[in-house]
Coordinates of C-alpha atoms in Angstrom, one line a residue:
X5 CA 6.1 10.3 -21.7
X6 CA 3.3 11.0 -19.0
X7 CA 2.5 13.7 -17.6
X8 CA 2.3 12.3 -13.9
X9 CA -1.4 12.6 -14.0
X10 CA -2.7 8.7 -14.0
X11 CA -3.3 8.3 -10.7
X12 CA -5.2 10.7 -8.3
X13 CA -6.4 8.6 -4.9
X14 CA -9.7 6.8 -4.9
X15 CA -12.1 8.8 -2.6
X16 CA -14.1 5.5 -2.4
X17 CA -14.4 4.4 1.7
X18 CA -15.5 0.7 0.5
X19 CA -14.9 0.2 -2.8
X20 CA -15.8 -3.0 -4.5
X21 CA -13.2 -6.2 -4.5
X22 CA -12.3 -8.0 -7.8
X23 CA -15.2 -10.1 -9.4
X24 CA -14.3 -13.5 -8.2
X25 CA -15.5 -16.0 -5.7
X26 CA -13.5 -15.8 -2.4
X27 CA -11.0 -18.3 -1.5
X28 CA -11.6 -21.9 -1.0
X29 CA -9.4 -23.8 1.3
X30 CA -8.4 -27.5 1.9
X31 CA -10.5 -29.7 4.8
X32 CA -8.8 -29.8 8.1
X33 CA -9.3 -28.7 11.8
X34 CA -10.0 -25.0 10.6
X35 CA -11.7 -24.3 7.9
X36 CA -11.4 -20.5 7.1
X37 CA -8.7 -18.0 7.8
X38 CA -9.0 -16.0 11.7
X39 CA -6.2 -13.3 12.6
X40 CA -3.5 -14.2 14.6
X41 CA -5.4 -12.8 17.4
X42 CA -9.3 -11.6 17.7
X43 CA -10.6 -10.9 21.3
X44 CA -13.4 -8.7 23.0
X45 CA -12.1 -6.5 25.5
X46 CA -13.6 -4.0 27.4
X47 CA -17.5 -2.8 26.8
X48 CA -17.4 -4.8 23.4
X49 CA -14.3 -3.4 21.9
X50 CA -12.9 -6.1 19.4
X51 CA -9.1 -6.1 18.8
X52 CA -7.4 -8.0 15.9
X53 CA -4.3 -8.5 15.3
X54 CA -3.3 -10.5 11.8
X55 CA -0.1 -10.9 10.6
X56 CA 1.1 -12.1 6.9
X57 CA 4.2 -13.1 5.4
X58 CA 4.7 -13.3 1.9
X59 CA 8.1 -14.0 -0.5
X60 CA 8.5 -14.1 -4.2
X61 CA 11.9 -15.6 -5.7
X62 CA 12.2 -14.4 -10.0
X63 CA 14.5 -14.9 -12.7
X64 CA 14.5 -13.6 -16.2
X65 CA 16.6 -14.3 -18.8
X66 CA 18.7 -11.2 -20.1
X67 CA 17.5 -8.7 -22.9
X68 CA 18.5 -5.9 -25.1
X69 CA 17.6 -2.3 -23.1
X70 CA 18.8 0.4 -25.3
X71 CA 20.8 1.0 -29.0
X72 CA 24.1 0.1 -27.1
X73 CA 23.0 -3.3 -26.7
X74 CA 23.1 -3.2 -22.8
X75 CA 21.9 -6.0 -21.2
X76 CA 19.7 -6.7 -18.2
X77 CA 18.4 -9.8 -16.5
X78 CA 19.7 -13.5 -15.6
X79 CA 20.3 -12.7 -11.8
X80 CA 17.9 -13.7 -8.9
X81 CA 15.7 -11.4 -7.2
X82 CA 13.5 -12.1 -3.5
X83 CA 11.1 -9.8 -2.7
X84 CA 10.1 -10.4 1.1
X85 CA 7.3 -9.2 3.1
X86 CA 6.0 -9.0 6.5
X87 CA 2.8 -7.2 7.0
X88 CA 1.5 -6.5 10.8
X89 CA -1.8 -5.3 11.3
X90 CA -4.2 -4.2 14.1
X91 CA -7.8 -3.7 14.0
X92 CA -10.2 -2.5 16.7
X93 CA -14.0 -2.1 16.0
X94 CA -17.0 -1.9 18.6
X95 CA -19.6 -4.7 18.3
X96 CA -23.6 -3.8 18.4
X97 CA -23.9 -2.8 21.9
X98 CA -22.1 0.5 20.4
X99 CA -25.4 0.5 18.3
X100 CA -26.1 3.1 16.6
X101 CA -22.4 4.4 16.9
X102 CA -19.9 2.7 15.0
X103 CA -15.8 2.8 15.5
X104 CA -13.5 1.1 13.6
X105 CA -9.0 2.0 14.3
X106 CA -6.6 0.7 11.8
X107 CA -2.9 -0.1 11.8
X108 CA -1.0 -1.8 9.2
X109 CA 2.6 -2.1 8.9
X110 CA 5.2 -3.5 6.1
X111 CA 8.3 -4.5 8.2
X112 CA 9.4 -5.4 5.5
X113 CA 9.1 -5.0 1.8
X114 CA 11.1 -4.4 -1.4
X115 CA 13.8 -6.3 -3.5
X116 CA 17.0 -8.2 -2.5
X117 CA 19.5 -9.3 -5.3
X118 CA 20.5 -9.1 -8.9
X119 CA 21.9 -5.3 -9.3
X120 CA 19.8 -4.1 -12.4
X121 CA 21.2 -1.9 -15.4
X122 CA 21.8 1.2 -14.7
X123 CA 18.3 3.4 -14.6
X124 CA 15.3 4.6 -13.1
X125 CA 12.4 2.4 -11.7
X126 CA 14.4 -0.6 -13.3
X127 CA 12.9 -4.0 -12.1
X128 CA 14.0 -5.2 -8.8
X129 CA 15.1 -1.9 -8.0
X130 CA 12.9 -1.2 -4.7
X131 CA 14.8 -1.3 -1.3
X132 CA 14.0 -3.3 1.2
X133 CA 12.0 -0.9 3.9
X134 CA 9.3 -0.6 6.3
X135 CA 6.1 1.5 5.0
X136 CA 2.9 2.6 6.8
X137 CA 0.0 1.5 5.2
X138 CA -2.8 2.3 7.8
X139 CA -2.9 4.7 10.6
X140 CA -6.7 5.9 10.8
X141 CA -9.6 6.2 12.5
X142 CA -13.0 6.6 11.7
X143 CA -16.8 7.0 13.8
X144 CA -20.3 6.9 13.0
X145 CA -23.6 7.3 13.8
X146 CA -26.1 4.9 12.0
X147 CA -26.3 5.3 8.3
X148 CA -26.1 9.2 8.7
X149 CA -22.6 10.1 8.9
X150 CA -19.3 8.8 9.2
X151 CA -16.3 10.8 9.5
X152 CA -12.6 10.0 9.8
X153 CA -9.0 10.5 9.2
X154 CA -5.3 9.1 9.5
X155 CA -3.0 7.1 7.5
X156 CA -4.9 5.0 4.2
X157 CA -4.5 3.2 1.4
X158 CA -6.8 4.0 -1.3
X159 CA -8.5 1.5 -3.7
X160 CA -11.2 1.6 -6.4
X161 CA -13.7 -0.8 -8.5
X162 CA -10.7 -3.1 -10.5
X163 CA -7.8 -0.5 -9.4
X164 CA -7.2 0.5 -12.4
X165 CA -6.1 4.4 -11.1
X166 CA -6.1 4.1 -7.3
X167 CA -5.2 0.2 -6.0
X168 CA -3.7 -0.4 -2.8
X169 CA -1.8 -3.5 -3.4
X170 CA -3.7 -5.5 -1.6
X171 CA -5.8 -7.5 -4.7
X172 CA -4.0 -10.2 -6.0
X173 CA -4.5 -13.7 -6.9
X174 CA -7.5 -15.7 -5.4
X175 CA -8.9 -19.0 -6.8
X176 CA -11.0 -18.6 -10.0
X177 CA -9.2 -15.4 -11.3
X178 CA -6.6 -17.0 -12.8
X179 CA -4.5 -13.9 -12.5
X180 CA -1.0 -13.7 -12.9
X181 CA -0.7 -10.9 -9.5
X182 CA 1.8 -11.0 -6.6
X183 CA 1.0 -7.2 -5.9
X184 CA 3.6 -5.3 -3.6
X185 CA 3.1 -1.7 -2.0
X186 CA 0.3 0.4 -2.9
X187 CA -1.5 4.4 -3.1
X188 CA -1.4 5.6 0.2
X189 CA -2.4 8.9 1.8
X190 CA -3.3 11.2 4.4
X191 CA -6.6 11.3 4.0
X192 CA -9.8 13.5 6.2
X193 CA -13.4 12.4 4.5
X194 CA -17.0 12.4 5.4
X195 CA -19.3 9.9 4.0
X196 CA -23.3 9.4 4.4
X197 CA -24.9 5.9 3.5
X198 CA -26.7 3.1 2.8
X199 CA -29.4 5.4 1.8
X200 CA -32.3 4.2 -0.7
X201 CA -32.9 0.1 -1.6
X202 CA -30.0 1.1 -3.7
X203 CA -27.6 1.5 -1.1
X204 CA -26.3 5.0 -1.9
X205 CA -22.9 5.6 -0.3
X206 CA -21.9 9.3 -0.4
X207 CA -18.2 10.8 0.4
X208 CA -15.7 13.2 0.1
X209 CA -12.5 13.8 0.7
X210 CA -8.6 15.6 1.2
X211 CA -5.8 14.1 0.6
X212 CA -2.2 14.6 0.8
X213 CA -0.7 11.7 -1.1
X214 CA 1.9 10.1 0.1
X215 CA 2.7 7.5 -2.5
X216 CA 1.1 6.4 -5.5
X217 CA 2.4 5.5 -9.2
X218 CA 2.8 9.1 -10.4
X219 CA 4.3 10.6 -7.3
X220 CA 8.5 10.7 -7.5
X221 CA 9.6 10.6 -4.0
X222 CA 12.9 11.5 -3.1
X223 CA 14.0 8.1 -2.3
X224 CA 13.4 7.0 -5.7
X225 CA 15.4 10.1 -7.6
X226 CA 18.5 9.4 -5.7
X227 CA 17.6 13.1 -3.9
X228 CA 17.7 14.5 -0.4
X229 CA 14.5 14.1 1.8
X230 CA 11.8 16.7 0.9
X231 CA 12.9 17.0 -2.7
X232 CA 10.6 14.7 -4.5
X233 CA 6.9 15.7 -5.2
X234 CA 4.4 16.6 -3.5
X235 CA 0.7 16.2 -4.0
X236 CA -2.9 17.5 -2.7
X237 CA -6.2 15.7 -3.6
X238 CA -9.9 17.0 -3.3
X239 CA -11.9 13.8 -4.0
X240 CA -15.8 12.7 -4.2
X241 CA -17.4 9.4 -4.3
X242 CA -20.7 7.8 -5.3
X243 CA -21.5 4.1 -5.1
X244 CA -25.2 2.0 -5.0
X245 CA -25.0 -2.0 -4.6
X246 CA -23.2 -4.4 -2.5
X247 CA -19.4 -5.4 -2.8
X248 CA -19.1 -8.9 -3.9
X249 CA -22.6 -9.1 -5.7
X250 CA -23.7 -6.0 -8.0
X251 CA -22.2 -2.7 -7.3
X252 CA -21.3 0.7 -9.6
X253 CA -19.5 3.6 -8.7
X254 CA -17.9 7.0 -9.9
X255 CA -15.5 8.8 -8.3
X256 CA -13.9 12.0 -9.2
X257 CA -10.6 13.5 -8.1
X258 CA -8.9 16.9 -8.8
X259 CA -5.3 16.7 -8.3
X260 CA -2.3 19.4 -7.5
X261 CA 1.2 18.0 -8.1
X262 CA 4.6 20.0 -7.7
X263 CA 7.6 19.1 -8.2
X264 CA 10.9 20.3 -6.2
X265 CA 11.8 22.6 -9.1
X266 CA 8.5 24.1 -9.4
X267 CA 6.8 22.4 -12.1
X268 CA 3.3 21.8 -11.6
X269 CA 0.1 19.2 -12.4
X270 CA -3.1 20.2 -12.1
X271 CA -5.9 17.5 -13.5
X272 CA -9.1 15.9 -12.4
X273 CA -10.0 12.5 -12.8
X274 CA -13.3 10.6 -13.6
X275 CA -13.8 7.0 -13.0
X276 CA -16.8 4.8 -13.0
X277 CA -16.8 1.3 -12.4
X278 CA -19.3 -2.0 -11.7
X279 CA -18.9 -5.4 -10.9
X280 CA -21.2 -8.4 -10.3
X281 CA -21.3 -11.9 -9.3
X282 CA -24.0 -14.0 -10.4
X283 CA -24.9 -17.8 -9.9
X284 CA -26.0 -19.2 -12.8
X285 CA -26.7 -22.6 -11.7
X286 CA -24.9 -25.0 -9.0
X287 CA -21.5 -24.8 -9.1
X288 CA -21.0 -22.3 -11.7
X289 CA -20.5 -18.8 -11.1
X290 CA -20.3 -16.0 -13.6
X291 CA -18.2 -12.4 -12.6
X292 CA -17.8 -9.4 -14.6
X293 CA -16.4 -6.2 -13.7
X294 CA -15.4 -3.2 -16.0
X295 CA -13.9 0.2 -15.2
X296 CA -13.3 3.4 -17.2
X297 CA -11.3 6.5 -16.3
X298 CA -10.4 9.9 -17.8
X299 CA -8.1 12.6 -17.3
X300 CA -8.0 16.0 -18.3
X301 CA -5.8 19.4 -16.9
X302 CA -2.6 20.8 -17.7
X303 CA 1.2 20.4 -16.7
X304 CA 4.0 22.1 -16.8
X305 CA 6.3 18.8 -15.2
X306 CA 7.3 17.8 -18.8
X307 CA 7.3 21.1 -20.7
X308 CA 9.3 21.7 -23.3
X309 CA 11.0 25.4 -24.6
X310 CA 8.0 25.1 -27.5
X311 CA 5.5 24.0 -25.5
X312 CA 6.0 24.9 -21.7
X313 CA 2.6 24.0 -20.8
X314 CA 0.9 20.8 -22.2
X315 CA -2.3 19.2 -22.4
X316 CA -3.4 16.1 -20.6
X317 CA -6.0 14.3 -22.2
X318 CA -5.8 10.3 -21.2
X319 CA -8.5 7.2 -21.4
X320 CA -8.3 3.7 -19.4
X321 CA -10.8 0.9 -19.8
X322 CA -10.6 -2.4 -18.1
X323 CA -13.0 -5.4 -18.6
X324 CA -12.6 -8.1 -16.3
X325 CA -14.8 -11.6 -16.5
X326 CA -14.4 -15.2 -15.2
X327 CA -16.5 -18.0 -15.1
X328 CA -16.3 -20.5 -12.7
X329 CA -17.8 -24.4 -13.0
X330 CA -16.0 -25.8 -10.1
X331 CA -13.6 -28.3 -11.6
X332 CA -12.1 -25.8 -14.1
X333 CA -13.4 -22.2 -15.9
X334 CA -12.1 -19.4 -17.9
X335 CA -11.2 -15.4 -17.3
X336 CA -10.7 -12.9 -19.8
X337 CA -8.7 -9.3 -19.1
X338 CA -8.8 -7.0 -21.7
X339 CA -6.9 -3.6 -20.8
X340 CA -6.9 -0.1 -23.3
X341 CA -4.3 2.5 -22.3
X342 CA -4.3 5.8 -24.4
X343 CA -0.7 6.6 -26.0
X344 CA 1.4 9.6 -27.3
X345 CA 2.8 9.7 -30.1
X346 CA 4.7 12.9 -29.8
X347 CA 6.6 13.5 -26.8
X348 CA 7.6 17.1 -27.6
X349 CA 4.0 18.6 -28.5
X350 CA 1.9 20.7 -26.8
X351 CA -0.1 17.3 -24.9
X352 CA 0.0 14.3 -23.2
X353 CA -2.2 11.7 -24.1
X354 CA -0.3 8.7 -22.7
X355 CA -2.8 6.8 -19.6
X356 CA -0.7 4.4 -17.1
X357 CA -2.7 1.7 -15.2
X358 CA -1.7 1.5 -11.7
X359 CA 1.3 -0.9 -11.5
X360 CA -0.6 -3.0 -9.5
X361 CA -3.2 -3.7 -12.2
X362 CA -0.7 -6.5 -13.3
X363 CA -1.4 -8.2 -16.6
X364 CA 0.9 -11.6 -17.2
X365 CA 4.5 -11.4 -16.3
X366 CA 7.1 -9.9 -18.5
X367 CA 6.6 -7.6 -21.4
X368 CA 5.0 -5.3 -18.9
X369 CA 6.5 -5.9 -15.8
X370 CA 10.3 -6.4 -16.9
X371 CA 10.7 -5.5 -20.4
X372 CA 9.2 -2.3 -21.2
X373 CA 9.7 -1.2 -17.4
X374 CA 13.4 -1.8 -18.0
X375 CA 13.5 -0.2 -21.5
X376 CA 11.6 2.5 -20.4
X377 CA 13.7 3.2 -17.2
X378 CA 17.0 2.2 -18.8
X379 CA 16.1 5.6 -21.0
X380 CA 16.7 8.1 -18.7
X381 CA 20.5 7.4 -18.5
X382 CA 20.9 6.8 -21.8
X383 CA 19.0 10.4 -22.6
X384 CA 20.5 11.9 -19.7
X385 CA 24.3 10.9 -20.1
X386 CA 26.2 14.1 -21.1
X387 CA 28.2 12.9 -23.3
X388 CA 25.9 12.1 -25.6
X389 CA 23.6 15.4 -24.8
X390 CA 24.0 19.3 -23.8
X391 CA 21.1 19.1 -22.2
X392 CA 18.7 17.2 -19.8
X393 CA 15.8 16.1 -21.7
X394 CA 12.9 17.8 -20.0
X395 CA 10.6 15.3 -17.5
X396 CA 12.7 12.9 -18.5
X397 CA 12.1 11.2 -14.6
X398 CA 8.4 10.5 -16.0
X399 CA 9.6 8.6 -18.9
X400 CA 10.4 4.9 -16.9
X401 CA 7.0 2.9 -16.7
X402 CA 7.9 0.9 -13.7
X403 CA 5.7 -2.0 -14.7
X404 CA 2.8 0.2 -15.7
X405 CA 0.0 -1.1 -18.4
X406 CA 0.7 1.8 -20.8
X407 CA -0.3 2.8 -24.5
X408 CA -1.1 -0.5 -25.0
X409 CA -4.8 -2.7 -26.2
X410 CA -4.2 -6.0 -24.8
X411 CA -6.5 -8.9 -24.1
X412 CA -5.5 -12.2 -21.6
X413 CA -7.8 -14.9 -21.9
X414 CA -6.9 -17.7 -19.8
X415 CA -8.3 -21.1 -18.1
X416 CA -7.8 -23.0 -15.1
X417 CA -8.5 -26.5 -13.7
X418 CA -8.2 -28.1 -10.3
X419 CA -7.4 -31.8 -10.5
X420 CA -7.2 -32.2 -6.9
X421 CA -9.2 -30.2 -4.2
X422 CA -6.9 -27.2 -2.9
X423 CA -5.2 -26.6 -6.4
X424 CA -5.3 -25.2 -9.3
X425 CA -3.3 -25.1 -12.3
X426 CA -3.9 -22.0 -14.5
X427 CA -2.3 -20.5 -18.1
X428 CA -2.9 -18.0 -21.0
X429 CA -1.7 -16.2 -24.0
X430 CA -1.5 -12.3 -23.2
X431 CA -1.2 -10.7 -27.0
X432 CA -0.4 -7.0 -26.9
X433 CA -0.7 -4.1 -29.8
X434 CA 0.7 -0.2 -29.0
X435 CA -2.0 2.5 -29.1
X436 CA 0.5 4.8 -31.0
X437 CA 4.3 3.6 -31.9
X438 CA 6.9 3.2 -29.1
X439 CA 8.4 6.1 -28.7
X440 CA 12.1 6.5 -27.2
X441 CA 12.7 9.6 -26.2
X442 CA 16.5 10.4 -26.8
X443 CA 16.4 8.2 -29.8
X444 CA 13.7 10.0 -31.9
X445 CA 15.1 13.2 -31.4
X446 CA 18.4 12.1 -32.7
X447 CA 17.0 10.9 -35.7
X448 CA 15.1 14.3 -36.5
X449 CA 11.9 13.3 -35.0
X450 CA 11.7 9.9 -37.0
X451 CA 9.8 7.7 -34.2
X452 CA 12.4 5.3 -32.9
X453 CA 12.5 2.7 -30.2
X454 CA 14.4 1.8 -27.2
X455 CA 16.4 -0.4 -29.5
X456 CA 16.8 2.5 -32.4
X457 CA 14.2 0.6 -34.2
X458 CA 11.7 1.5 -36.6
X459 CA 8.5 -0.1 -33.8
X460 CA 5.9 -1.8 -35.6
X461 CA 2.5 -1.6 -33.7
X462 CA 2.6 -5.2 -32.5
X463 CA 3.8 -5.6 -29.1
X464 CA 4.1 -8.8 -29.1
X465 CA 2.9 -12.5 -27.7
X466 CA 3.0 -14.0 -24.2
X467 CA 2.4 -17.6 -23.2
X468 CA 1.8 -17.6 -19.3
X469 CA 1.3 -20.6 -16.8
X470 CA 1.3 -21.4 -13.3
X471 CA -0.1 -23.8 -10.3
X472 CA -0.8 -22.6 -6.8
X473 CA -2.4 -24.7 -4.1
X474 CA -3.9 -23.1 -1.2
X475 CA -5.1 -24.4 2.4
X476 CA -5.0 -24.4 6.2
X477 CA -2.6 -26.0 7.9
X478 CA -2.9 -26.2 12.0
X479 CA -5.0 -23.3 11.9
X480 CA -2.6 -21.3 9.3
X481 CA -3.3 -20.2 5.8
X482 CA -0.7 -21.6 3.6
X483 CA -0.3 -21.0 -0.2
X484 CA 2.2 -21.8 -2.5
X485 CA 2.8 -21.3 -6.1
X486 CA 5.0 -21.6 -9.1
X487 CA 4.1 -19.0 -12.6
X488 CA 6.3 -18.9 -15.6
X489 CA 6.2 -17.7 -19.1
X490 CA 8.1 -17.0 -22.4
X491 CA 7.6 -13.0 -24.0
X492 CA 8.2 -13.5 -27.7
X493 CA 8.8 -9.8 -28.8
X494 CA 6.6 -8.2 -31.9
X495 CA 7.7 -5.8 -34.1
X496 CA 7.5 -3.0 -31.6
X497 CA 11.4 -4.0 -30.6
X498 CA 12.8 -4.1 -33.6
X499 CA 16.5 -2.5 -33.7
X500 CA 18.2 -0.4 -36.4
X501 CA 19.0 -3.3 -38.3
X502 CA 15.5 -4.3 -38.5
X503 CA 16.3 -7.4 -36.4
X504 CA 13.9 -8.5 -33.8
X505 CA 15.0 -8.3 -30.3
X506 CA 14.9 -12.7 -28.9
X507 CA 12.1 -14.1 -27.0
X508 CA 12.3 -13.7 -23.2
X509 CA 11.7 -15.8 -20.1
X510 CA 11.0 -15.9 -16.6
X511 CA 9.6 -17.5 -13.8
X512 CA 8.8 -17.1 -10.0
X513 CA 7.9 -18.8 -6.9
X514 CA 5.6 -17.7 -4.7
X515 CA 4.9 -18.2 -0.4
X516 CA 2.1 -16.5 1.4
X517 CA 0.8 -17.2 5.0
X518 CA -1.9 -15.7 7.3
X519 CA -1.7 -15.8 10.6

């Protein structure tokens, strides 16, 4: 169970992108991607306007969620989106003021079909809305200052705390990623920089968060506006380099979190991060990127009578590499997410990635995010308890990396120019023993499962593969793609017999265009 605390805001104003080469696109009249429209208007105001579309059809094939035997999967799900965004910057007759307004708009995203089990952050659950991503503005004067505020998403290094959705996969990363939402807040900063041939960058920061992996909203707990959490940030950055070449950073963030009832989060959050991209000789490229965050405070959001205030004490690590040789290379992931093996002491130890830190495409993503949110009904029905299981709304991982050492090594090839083929085998251990909440406590504290099991530490193999082919096409950028795998479960999902729960499959299409 976590304590809410994984997540606090990036106070980064340009934080570095993922350590891969950009995209590369198919010959033709236009070459490279230009928004939909980008003119100069009056005294060298620039205004662009892009727009993107993106779809992703899934199927998976039904699993065992709880000790019941419930099932979930074999239905259909569509996950549209339609992303508007406006732009407007001064060029260098502003010099040495700088301006740059932001806009950017979801209408729409979320999930259309299957009806999953009932639960809570269940896959495929999300409804189909508008959000506001960007709303801000921001001025300033040289390399002195720059000040702003509005609407934001937040991002940092990898995104393994703060990502804003807006990473996923490009050409030589061989990730499995089709990232959807994102942190966002309401955000006032100041920031100073370059400064120094290291190009120190310098910034800090308030934020009221308005969505992020370890906020509840209301929408989400099936509750009245107004009665989900709410959360306050005081953030501070540091970063040297160059996005895209060599660049390091730490950020940290203290975080207040209350929820409607009262019960409180208060933690701080270090994170440092670098990436680099280096060429090591024609045609063959070499990135790297790791990140590393702790987080320490106390909460009161998933107390218990014994222990009404608990520790939180919790460790991510991300390394991130690729190598690129033109015709075909290799990327490696390798993810560490601390876990707790007592839910009902007096801490929480248990980290959660950012959902949108996506590693292959099932046991994370559908299984355990199912299990996990298929929990809170079973530990909240009242006919089997008296009472509510404290923070039991923290319990469902919603597709959330989470006490869990996992490496992906993967390769890629690209036969023809414009595509690539790509696949991998994701293997997975538990940092401490799959706990299920209701479950253990039934059995006197004996660690159980989801499943009732007795969970090994072995979560459990995952053989991933996928094509996507990417391009212009009369001035539009088109990609396509098609990513599908087989989970076979470890002994982490055993059930009370000792039998091991079946493998599990899925696969997904996947549209984007730019316009």
């Amino acid at each position: 169970m976590t304590s809410g605390a994984t997540a606090p805001s990036s106070a980064s104003v340009d934080s570095a992108p993922l350590p891969f080469p950009r995209p590369w696109l198919l010959s033709g009249t236009a070459t490279e991607y230009a928004p939909l429209l980008d003119a100069r208007v009056w005294r060298g105001v620039r205004v662009e306007v892009p727009l993107s579309l993106a779809g992703r059809g899934e199927n998976v094939s039904a699993f065992a969620l709880d000790r019941a035997g419930t099932a979930t999967g074999g239905g259909a799900t569509l996950s549209p989106r339609a992303r508007l965004g406006l732009r407007v910057t001064g060029d260098e007759a502003w010099a040495p003021l700088t301006l740059l307004a932001e806009y950017e708009q979801d209408l729409p995203t979320g999930t259309l079909g299957a009806t999953p089990a009932t639960g809570l952050g269940m896959p495929g659950s999300d409804a189909v809305a508008t959000q506001l991503r960007k709303a801000s503005l921001r001025v300033g004067y040289g390399n002195k200052v720059v000040v702003g505020g509005g609407v934001m998403t937040s991002h940092f290094g990898l995104g393994l705390l703060a990502n804003d959705g807006d990473h996923g996969w490009e050409p030589g990363s061989a990730r499995f990623a089709d990232p959807r939402g994102g942190d966002r807040v309401l955000r006032g900063f100041i920031a100073s920089g370059p400064h120094t041939p290291l190009g120190l960058v310098v910034s800090l920061g308030v934020d009221r968060v308005l969505d992020d992996d370890s906020l509840l909203l209301a929408e989400e707990l099936g509750t009245k506006a107004g009665t989900g959490d709410a959360a306050t940030q005081v953030i501070g950055s540091a970063t040297i380099g160059r996005p895209g070449r060599s660049w390091a950073g730490v950020y940290v963030a203290h975080r207040d979190q209350r929820a409607a009832d009262g019960r409180t989060l208060a933690v701080t959050a270090v994170d440092g991060s670098a990436t680099t991209r280096r060429t090591l000789w024609e045609g063959a490229v070499l990135s790297l990127g790791a990140e590393a965050a702790f987080i320490a405070g106390d909460t009161t959001l998933t107390g218990t009578p014994t222990f009404p205030t608990q520790a939180v004490r919790q460790l991510g690590l991300a390394a991130r590499g690729g190598l690129d040789l033109g015709t075909w290379g290799a990327a490696l992931d390798g993810v560490y997410a601390s876990g707790d093996r007592n839910v009902d002491d007096g801490s929480q130890n248990a980290f959660r990635v950012d959902p949108n830190f996506e590693l292959g495409l099932l046991m994370f993503r559908q299984v355990l995010a199912a299990q996990t949110g298929r929990a809170v009904a079973v530990a909240g029905d009242p006919q089997l308890v008296g009472a509510p299981v404290p923070g039991l709304e923290r319990v469902p991982t919603r597709g959330a990396v989470t006490n869990t050492l996992a490496v992906f090594p993967r390769l890629f090839v690209r036969p023809i120019q414009g595509l690539e083929v790509y696949g991998g085998v994701l293997l997975a251990w538990s940092a401490m023993p799959l706990v299920d909440p209701f479950n253990t406590r039934v059995s006197g504290g004996s660690v159980r499962n989801a499943l009732d099991g007795r969970p090994s530490g072995w979560l459990g193999t995952e053989y991933d593969a996928g094509a996507r082919v990417r391009g212009m096409v009369a001035g539009v950028e088109l990609s396509v793609g098609v990513e599908g795998g087989v989970f076979v479960p470890g002994g982490a999902f055993r059930n009370a017999s000792g039998t091991m729960m079946g493998p599990v499959v899925g696969g997904r299409g996947v549209l984007g265009v730019r316009l």
